[in-house]
Amino acid sequence: MLYNAEVLYSKGKAFGMTVLATRIRSVITFSLAIIYLSNLYIQSDLIGDLTLILLVILLSLSLAVVTGSAKVISYVSCGLSISLLIYYHAPLSIWKQALQENLYLVVMFTLVPLLGIPIQYGGYFESLQGVFKRYVHSNSQFYLLVSFISAFIGVLVNMAVVPLVHQISLASDKSSNKKLLSVAISRGFTTSMFWAPTTATIALVIQLTGAKWTLFFPFGILCAIIAGLIGYSLMMLEERKVENSLTTVVATVESTAEINLRKVIELTVFGIALIALIAIVSILTGISTIIVVSLVSLVFPVIWLGLIRRLPVLCREFRGDYFIERLPRMKNEIVLFVGAGLFATSISYSHLGDYVPLFLNLIVGSNAFLLTLFIIFGSLILAFLGVHPIITITILGGTVKAAAYGVTPTYMALILAISWAVGISVSPSAANVIAISGLTQQSPIQVGFHWNGLYVVIVSTVLIMILTMFSAVGLL
């Protein structure tokens, strides 16, 4: 009896310590983001040192609790980076640079989830579920709506789109088709990876290549549209001979579902306003798009919920779900981004990165088309094998210079963005593939390689042709 009491006490104490450590991580994560943004204008060396200290503490705490494929990737990247910096006797300034290389990404991903609060608690989900019940009666309609919602909401909430859209899609009986549901969510989410400034993909490739998002955006959105059309066409071909005998019955039974059209329009307007605000502020002020996204993520939810008279919800969810659940889940992104920054700096300082352009020159020479072909399909093959695109893109983006191949930074950014987007569609180590596999109870190999393999090959081929054509006529 006494032994059981001691065991329960020990477990309770351990649980309490875990909760405390989680709260500490949340406080440090949010404080780091606010202090970093504030110091962009204050420009204080003392505050800069404080952000570095907070980042080191946060990284240490996050490495202790990181899970899944992110654990392997982050441990390997951090281990190799530290070994290289020690071996090549890097000074303290290089260590600081390495740790803070991708700090802006950590800040952005810390604040972007705030945009999800108006979406979740603004009364939009019920209306979207009503759309499913009334209008979705075929596989093609289901795919089109799910992929569109995934693309749209993915711009605002990134990875959180997977469980959110999955929950919405359950309103349709078509969600029982695991493959249909999986490819609709994953391919829709992938399209946002081609252009959205709120995603890690675009944030990283813009920083690595030095491209301007405002110049990149038109080509990125075109790539997204093309990828979307290819995904829909493939689905139509696959489902062409499948007949659903229950379509008419379902349509009759569920056509009475209520839809709050005002809420659907409201969500669309706020979503478009968000992207427009980011673009306009970035153009007028010259501030980095990534920093603008971080700042807007702080302000826009207040405006949004204030206009629809639900501001108290923001305070409640900030103290609740955001602080207790969302920020602690940031551990994977934190270690991946900081690890990638460490790795990029260590490769650069050790001059090992110099071998990457040399290797490319041996294979592709100075031919831009062959470079495009090699990077996109090379990244795709590595993704098939389980190498997360963040590693491939960090190395290539940090070592390969656009000017050496006679192309613009925008062109190079597009190559890297395409490589990342198609890579995360099939990589068994990609967070979205893992999340979808868990929700659909399928293996990551099935969700990625088997269900999206042909799709990414066709998308990659078509987009390479489009980029080559644009480059040839001088548009890129």
XYZ file of C-alpha atoms in Angstrom:
476
model
C 0.000 0.000 0.000
C 2.780 2.370 0.983
C 4.711 1.377 -2.135
C 1.721 2.216 -4.383
C 1.344 5.589 -2.691
C 5.015 6.345 -3.300
C 4.686 5.330 -6.950
C 1.628 7.547 -7.421
C 3.415 10.429 -5.716
C 6.465 9.998 -7.975
C 4.292 9.875 -11.082
C 2.346 12.910 -9.982
C 5.538 14.826 -9.280
C 7.003 13.847 -12.668
C 3.801 14.947 -14.398
C 3.885 18.250 -12.569
C 7.486 18.840 -13.639
C 6.572 18.035 -17.254
C 3.704 20.527 -17.210
C 5.986 23.172 -15.669
C 8.671 22.565 -18.314
C 6.018 22.857 -21.034
C 4.754 26.166 -19.633
C 8.306 27.472 -19.447
C 8.859 26.574 -23.119
C 5.669 28.401 -24.068
C 6.688 31.547 -22.158
C 10.179 31.536 -23.648
C 8.913 30.869 -27.179
C 6.429 33.753 -27.190
C 8.769 36.113 -25.323
C 11.534 35.371 -27.814
C 9.258 36.279 -30.730
C 8.133 39.585 -29.205
C 11.639 40.597 -28.085
C 13.088 39.727 -31.510
C 10.490 41.822 -33.368
C 10.902 44.721 -30.935
C 14.667 44.728 -31.361
C 14.342 45.100 -35.116
C 13.438 48.729 -34.338
C 15.281 49.278 -31.048
C 18.550 47.804 -32.413
C 20.012 47.110 -28.967
C 23.050 44.823 -28.646
C 21.977 43.946 -25.103
C 18.532 42.852 -26.269
C 20.191 40.983 -29.127
C 22.250 39.013 -26.613
C 19.092 38.322 -24.624
C 17.377 36.821 -27.672
C 20.406 34.588 -28.235
C 20.312 33.357 -24.628
C 16.569 32.683 -24.849
C 17.067 30.839 -28.142
C 19.772 28.575 -26.675
C 17.558 27.751 -23.684
C 14.565 27.122 -25.945
C 16.605 24.919 -28.287
C 17.913 22.860 -25.368
C 14.432 22.361 -23.919
C 12.960 21.518 -27.323
C 15.683 19.003 -28.221
C 14.841 17.130 -25.027
C 11.209 16.576 -26.051
C 11.254 16.549 -29.872
C 9.694 13.460 -31.427
C 9.355 11.511 -34.669
C 11.375 12.148 -37.815
C 12.070 15.707 -36.612
C 14.128 14.207 -33.772
C 16.396 12.301 -36.154
C 16.771 15.231 -38.559
C 17.444 17.810 -35.842
C 19.884 15.633 -33.877
C 21.862 14.808 -37.023
C 21.917 18.396 -38.328
C 22.844 19.881 -34.936
C 25.436 17.185 -34.257
C 27.147 17.585 -37.629
C 27.008 21.385 -37.415
C 28.547 21.556 -33.954
C 31.257 19.075 -34.973
C 32.161 21.127 -38.055
C 32.226 24.442 -36.183
C 34.460 22.956 -33.478
C 36.740 21.209 -35.972
C 37.240 24.382 -38.012
C 37.715 26.541 -34.868
C 34.799 28.871 -35.598
C 34.890 32.098 -33.556
C 32.052 33.112 -31.245
C 30.590 35.459 -33.880
C 30.067 32.508 -36.260
C 28.373 30.483 -33.533
C 26.012 33.400 -32.914
C 25.327 33.755 -36.628
C 24.677 30.018 -36.962
C 22.200 29.922 -34.088
C 20.328 33.010 -35.262
C 20.415 32.180 -38.979
C 16.792 31.000 -39.057
C 15.507 32.782 -35.958
C 13.102 34.819 -38.091
C 11.458 31.532 -39.138
C 11.047 30.460 -35.525
C 9.426 33.826 -34.804
C 7.096 33.580 -37.798
C 5.969 30.062 -36.938
C 5.430 31.096 -33.329
C 3.009 33.862 -34.290
C 1.264 32.501 -37.409
C -0.925 30.073 -35.360
C -2.665 33.159 -33.941
C -4.290 33.508 -37.374
C -5.982 30.181 -36.789
C -8.007 31.496 -33.831
C -10.447 33.585 -35.939
C -10.844 30.678 -38.363
C -11.632 28.164 -35.643
C -13.830 30.391 -33.494
C -15.330 32.814 -36.011
C -18.260 30.532 -36.827
C -16.917 29.387 -40.196
C -16.610 25.625 -39.752
C -20.344 25.079 -39.445
C -20.954 26.940 -42.712
C -18.238 24.989 -44.527
C -19.694 21.727 -43.270
C -23.076 22.898 -44.558
C -21.541 23.353 -48.012
C -20.356 19.741 -47.922
C -23.762 18.439 -46.917
C -25.680 20.372 -49.549
C -23.406 20.416 -52.595
C -20.880 17.576 -52.356
C -22.398 14.440 -53.887
C -19.587 13.072 -56.045
C -15.915 12.232 -55.696
C -14.919 15.061 -58.025
C -16.918 17.624 -56.029
C -15.449 16.309 -52.782
C -11.871 16.452 -54.095
C -12.318 19.931 -55.541
C -13.788 21.407 -52.370
C -11.412 19.686 -49.922
C -8.301 20.576 -51.930
C -9.466 24.184 -52.340
C -10.200 24.567 -48.615
C -6.820 22.942 -47.800
C -5.040 25.393 -50.085
C -6.926 28.401 -48.724
C -6.745 27.581 -45.013
C -3.191 26.233 -45.398
C -2.057 29.761 -46.235
C -3.352 30.930 -42.857
C -2.594 28.075 -40.471
C 0.089 25.982 -42.214
C 0.299 22.424 -40.844
C -2.786 22.898 -38.657
C -4.771 22.673 -41.896
C -4.557 18.859 -41.899
C -6.657 18.124 -38.780
C -8.912 21.144 -39.394
C -9.861 20.168 -42.951
C -10.097 16.517 -41.965
C -12.670 17.474 -39.329
C -14.671 19.555 -41.826
C -14.602 16.811 -44.474
C -16.192 14.298 -42.105
C -19.502 16.053 -42.881
C -19.432 14.210 -46.219
C -19.859 10.460 -46.654
C -17.075 10.680 -49.248
C -14.559 11.011 -46.408
C -14.782 7.235 -45.940
C -12.675 6.930 -49.114
C -9.243 7.188 -47.445
C -7.290 7.668 -50.655
C -9.623 10.375 -51.952
C -9.527 12.201 -48.616
C -5.750 11.880 -48.338
C -4.840 13.140 -51.814
C -7.365 15.982 -51.619
C -5.873 17.337 -48.379
C -2.216 16.727 -49.261
C -2.386 18.093 -52.821
C -4.426 21.098 -51.745
C -1.957 21.888 -48.969
C 0.953 21.423 -51.400
C -0.317 24.224 -53.647
C 0.117 26.752 -50.828
C 3.785 25.714 -50.608
C 4.436 27.219 -54.039
C 3.705 30.829 -53.138
C 2.313 31.602 -49.639
C 4.571 33.915 -47.576
C 3.150 32.425 -44.360
C 4.703 29.012 -45.106
C 8.146 27.776 -44.121
C 8.897 26.900 -47.733
C 8.644 30.383 -49.147
C 10.120 32.041 -46.070
C 13.237 29.902 -46.328
C 13.772 29.981 -50.106
C 13.260 33.749 -50.262
C 15.896 34.188 -47.556
C 18.333 31.743 -49.152
C 18.095 33.115 -52.693
C 17.610 36.809 -51.937
C 14.582 36.911 -54.227
C 11.757 39.420 -53.726
C 8.445 37.801 -52.828
C 6.510 40.425 -54.769
C 8.342 39.354 -57.958
C 8.161 35.691 -57.021
C 4.433 35.680 -56.207
C 2.891 35.746 -59.748
C 4.991 32.767 -60.880
C 4.444 30.942 -57.589
C 0.656 31.276 -57.775
C 0.747 30.096 -61.400
C 2.691 26.992 -60.344
C 0.086 26.381 -57.641
C -2.778 26.637 -60.137
C -1.053 24.251 -62.546
C -0.365 21.759 -59.751
C -3.997 22.036 -58.652
C -5.298 21.370 -62.161
C -2.988 18.374 -62.569
C -4.131 16.929 -59.254
C -7.788 17.337 -60.197
C -7.237 15.843 -63.663
C -5.506 12.796 -62.199
C -8.319 12.294 -59.720
C -10.891 12.495 -62.529
C -8.973 9.911 -64.561
C -8.697 7.576 -61.595
C -12.383 7.910 -60.711
C -13.697 8.021 -64.270
C -15.132 4.520 -64.255
C -16.326 4.573 -60.650
C -20.076 4.982 -60.319
C -21.669 5.907 -57.003
C -25.202 4.537 -56.903
C -25.974 6.497 -53.705
C -25.321 9.898 -55.227
C -28.946 10.730 -55.975
C -30.194 9.547 -52.588
C -27.575 11.506 -50.700
C -28.339 14.604 -52.707
C -32.015 14.339 -51.859
C -31.492 13.692 -48.149
C -28.802 16.260 -47.504
C -29.887 19.100 -49.803
C -31.726 20.713 -46.875
C -28.496 21.410 -44.953
C -28.299 25.036 -43.888
C -25.482 27.222 -45.132
C -24.580 30.594 -43.702
C -23.457 32.170 -46.958
C -22.471 35.358 -45.150
C -19.912 33.436 -43.107
C -18.430 31.764 -46.195
C -18.072 35.139 -47.917
C -16.713 36.686 -44.713
C -13.977 34.055 -44.431
C -13.033 34.561 -48.075
C -12.853 38.349 -47.699
C -10.694 38.198 -44.579
C -8.377 35.642 -46.191
C -7.863 37.791 -49.287
C -7.451 40.901 -47.121
C -4.715 39.159 -45.125
C -2.642 38.287 -48.196
C -3.221 41.757 -49.701
C -2.148 43.443 -46.448
C 1.067 41.412 -46.325
C 1.902 42.282 -49.931
C 1.065 45.989 -49.630
C 2.980 46.534 -46.379
C 5.983 44.649 -47.753
C 6.031 46.712 -50.956
C 5.457 50.112 -49.336
C 7.851 49.702 -46.418
C 10.505 47.471 -47.941
C 10.378 45.289 -44.825
C 11.056 41.594 -45.361
C 7.863 39.717 -46.186
C 8.633 37.211 -43.435
C 8.816 39.947 -40.811
C 5.612 41.482 -42.155
C 3.876 38.099 -41.810
C 5.000 37.906 -38.176
C 3.770 41.418 -37.399
C 0.476 40.925 -39.218
C -0.082 37.674 -37.312
C -0.060 39.714 -34.109
C -2.373 42.467 -35.350
C -4.753 40.885 -37.872
C -6.530 38.467 -35.472
C -7.352 41.432 -33.210
C -8.856 43.350 -36.146
C -10.642 40.267 -37.486
C -12.288 39.187 -34.239
C -12.945 42.812 -33.295
C -14.910 43.412 -36.504
C -17.039 40.289 -36.000
C -17.459 41.156 -32.283
C -15.703 38.083 -30.910
C -12.613 39.715 -29.429
C -12.988 38.024 -25.994
C -12.451 34.716 -27.812
C -8.929 35.818 -28.748
C -7.997 36.468 -25.119
C -9.492 33.160 -24.025
C -7.820 31.080 -26.716
C -4.485 32.870 -26.336
C -4.349 31.889 -22.679
C -5.817 28.479 -23.431
C -5.237 26.486 -26.615
C -2.509 28.708 -28.109
C -0.405 28.929 -24.960
C -1.039 25.440 -23.583
C -1.232 23.406 -26.821
C 0.010 25.297 -29.895
C 3.259 26.773 -28.567
C 4.470 23.503 -26.997
C 3.825 21.730 -30.323
C 6.237 24.199 -31.942
C 9.163 22.120 -30.638
C 9.600 20.245 -33.931
C 9.648 23.411 -36.048
C 12.062 25.108 -33.620
C 14.666 22.346 -33.705
C 14.288 21.838 -37.467
C 14.731 25.515 -38.332
C 17.546 26.197 -35.870
C 19.228 22.941 -36.925
C 18.942 23.908 -40.596
C 20.449 27.334 -39.862
C 23.315 25.770 -37.926
C 23.927 23.307 -40.727
C 23.903 25.960 -43.462
C 26.349 28.189 -41.570
C 28.683 25.323 -40.671
C 28.743 24.118 -44.282
C 29.497 27.643 -45.452
C 32.181 28.374 -42.829
C 33.924 25.030 -43.354
C 33.847 25.650 -47.134
C 32.459 22.145 -47.620
C 29.589 23.827 -49.413
C 32.031 24.846 -52.144
C 31.994 21.249 -53.336
C 28.274 21.359 -54.117
C 28.610 23.881 -56.999
C 31.683 22.006 -58.218
C 29.715 18.750 -58.236
C 26.855 20.435 -60.061
C 29.232 21.909 -62.641
C 30.553 18.432 -63.401
C 27.037 17.175 -64.038
C 25.132 20.120 -65.555
C 27.865 22.580 -66.503
C 26.338 26.054 -66.710
C 23.129 24.821 -68.343
C 20.116 26.270 -66.493
C 17.728 23.627 -67.821
C 19.895 20.747 -66.621
C 20.337 22.519 -63.287
C 16.559 22.778 -62.903
C 16.104 19.140 -63.873
C 18.805 17.923 -61.499
C 17.710 19.958 -58.472
C 13.985 19.201 -58.705
C 14.237 15.491 -59.522
C 17.281 15.024 -57.289
C 15.366 16.545 -54.371
C 12.361 14.397 -55.228
C 14.386 11.177 -55.192
C 15.911 12.089 -51.837
C 12.422 12.869 -50.512
C 11.244 9.420 -51.690
C 14.107 7.953 -49.655
C 13.027 9.836 -46.538
C 15.362 12.857 -46.603
C 13.284 15.845 -45.499
C 13.321 18.672 -48.098
C 14.506 21.172 -45.467
C 17.942 19.519 -45.545
C 18.204 19.417 -49.334
C 16.901 22.952 -49.829
C 19.123 24.417 -47.097
C 22.268 22.939 -48.651
C 21.394 23.823 -52.259
C 19.972 27.250 -51.467
C 22.961 28.173 -49.334
C 25.627 27.075 -51.814
C 24.263 27.379 -55.370
C 24.197 30.923 -56.730
C 21.714 31.890 -59.418
C 24.168 34.160 -61.268
C 26.552 31.256 -61.905
C 23.928 29.683 -64.158
C 22.671 32.861 -65.786
C 19.310 32.819 -64.004
C 17.620 35.280 -61.673
C 17.143 34.854 -57.903
C 13.402 34.525 -58.625
C 14.076 31.577 -60.930
C 16.259 29.897 -58.315
C 13.616 30.518 -55.639
C 10.998 28.852 -57.858
C 13.211 25.799 -58.373
C 13.686 25.406 -54.631
C 10.016 26.050 -53.841
C 8.910 23.428 -56.364
C 11.469 20.960 -54.985
C 10.164 21.476 -51.449
C 6.475 21.365 -52.424
C 6.698 18.103 -54.379
C 9.119 16.673 -51.812
C 6.774 17.068 -48.840
C 4.007 15.414 -50.847
C 5.861 12.100 -50.876
C 8.500 12.140 -48.139
C 7.651 9.725 -45.295
C 9.466 12.136 -42.954
C 7.320 15.162 -43.917
C 5.018 16.348 -41.132
C 1.960 16.673 -43.381
C 2.360 13.109 -44.709
C 2.768 11.786 -41.167
C -0.281 13.742 -39.968
C -2.466 12.544 -42.837
C -1.310 8.944 -42.403
C -2.315 9.100 -38.745
C -5.771 10.519 -39.487
C -6.477 8.070 -42.322
C -4.784 5.122 -40.552
C -2.513 4.453 -43.524
C 1.281 4.176 -43.619
C 3.341 7.260 -44.617
C 4.684 5.236 -47.567
C 1.128 4.609 -48.771
C 0.033 8.231 -48.296
C 3.164 9.701 -49.863
C 4.825 7.412 -52.384
C 1.917 5.245 -53.556
C -0.876 7.815 -53.641
C 1.114 10.889 -54.703
C 4.103 9.460 -56.574
C 2.697 9.826 -60.100
C 1.234 13.205 -59.224
C 4.547 14.746 -58.149
C 6.417 13.333 -61.150
C 3.903 14.863 -63.572
C 3.790 18.179 -61.683
C 7.604 18.361 -61.598
C 7.877 17.642 -65.332
C 5.236 20.184 -66.339
C 6.607 22.931 -64.084
C 10.150 22.385 -65.364
C 8.807 22.923 -68.888
C 6.958 26.075 -67.779
C 10.038 27.527 -66.047
C 12.213 26.774 -69.063
C 9.720 28.493 -71.374
C 9.482 31.593 -69.166
C 13.264 31.779 -68.919
C 13.677 31.424 -72.669
C 11.364 34.366 -73.403
C 12.983 36.537 -70.732
C 10.133 36.602 -68.208
C 12.310 34.983 -65.524
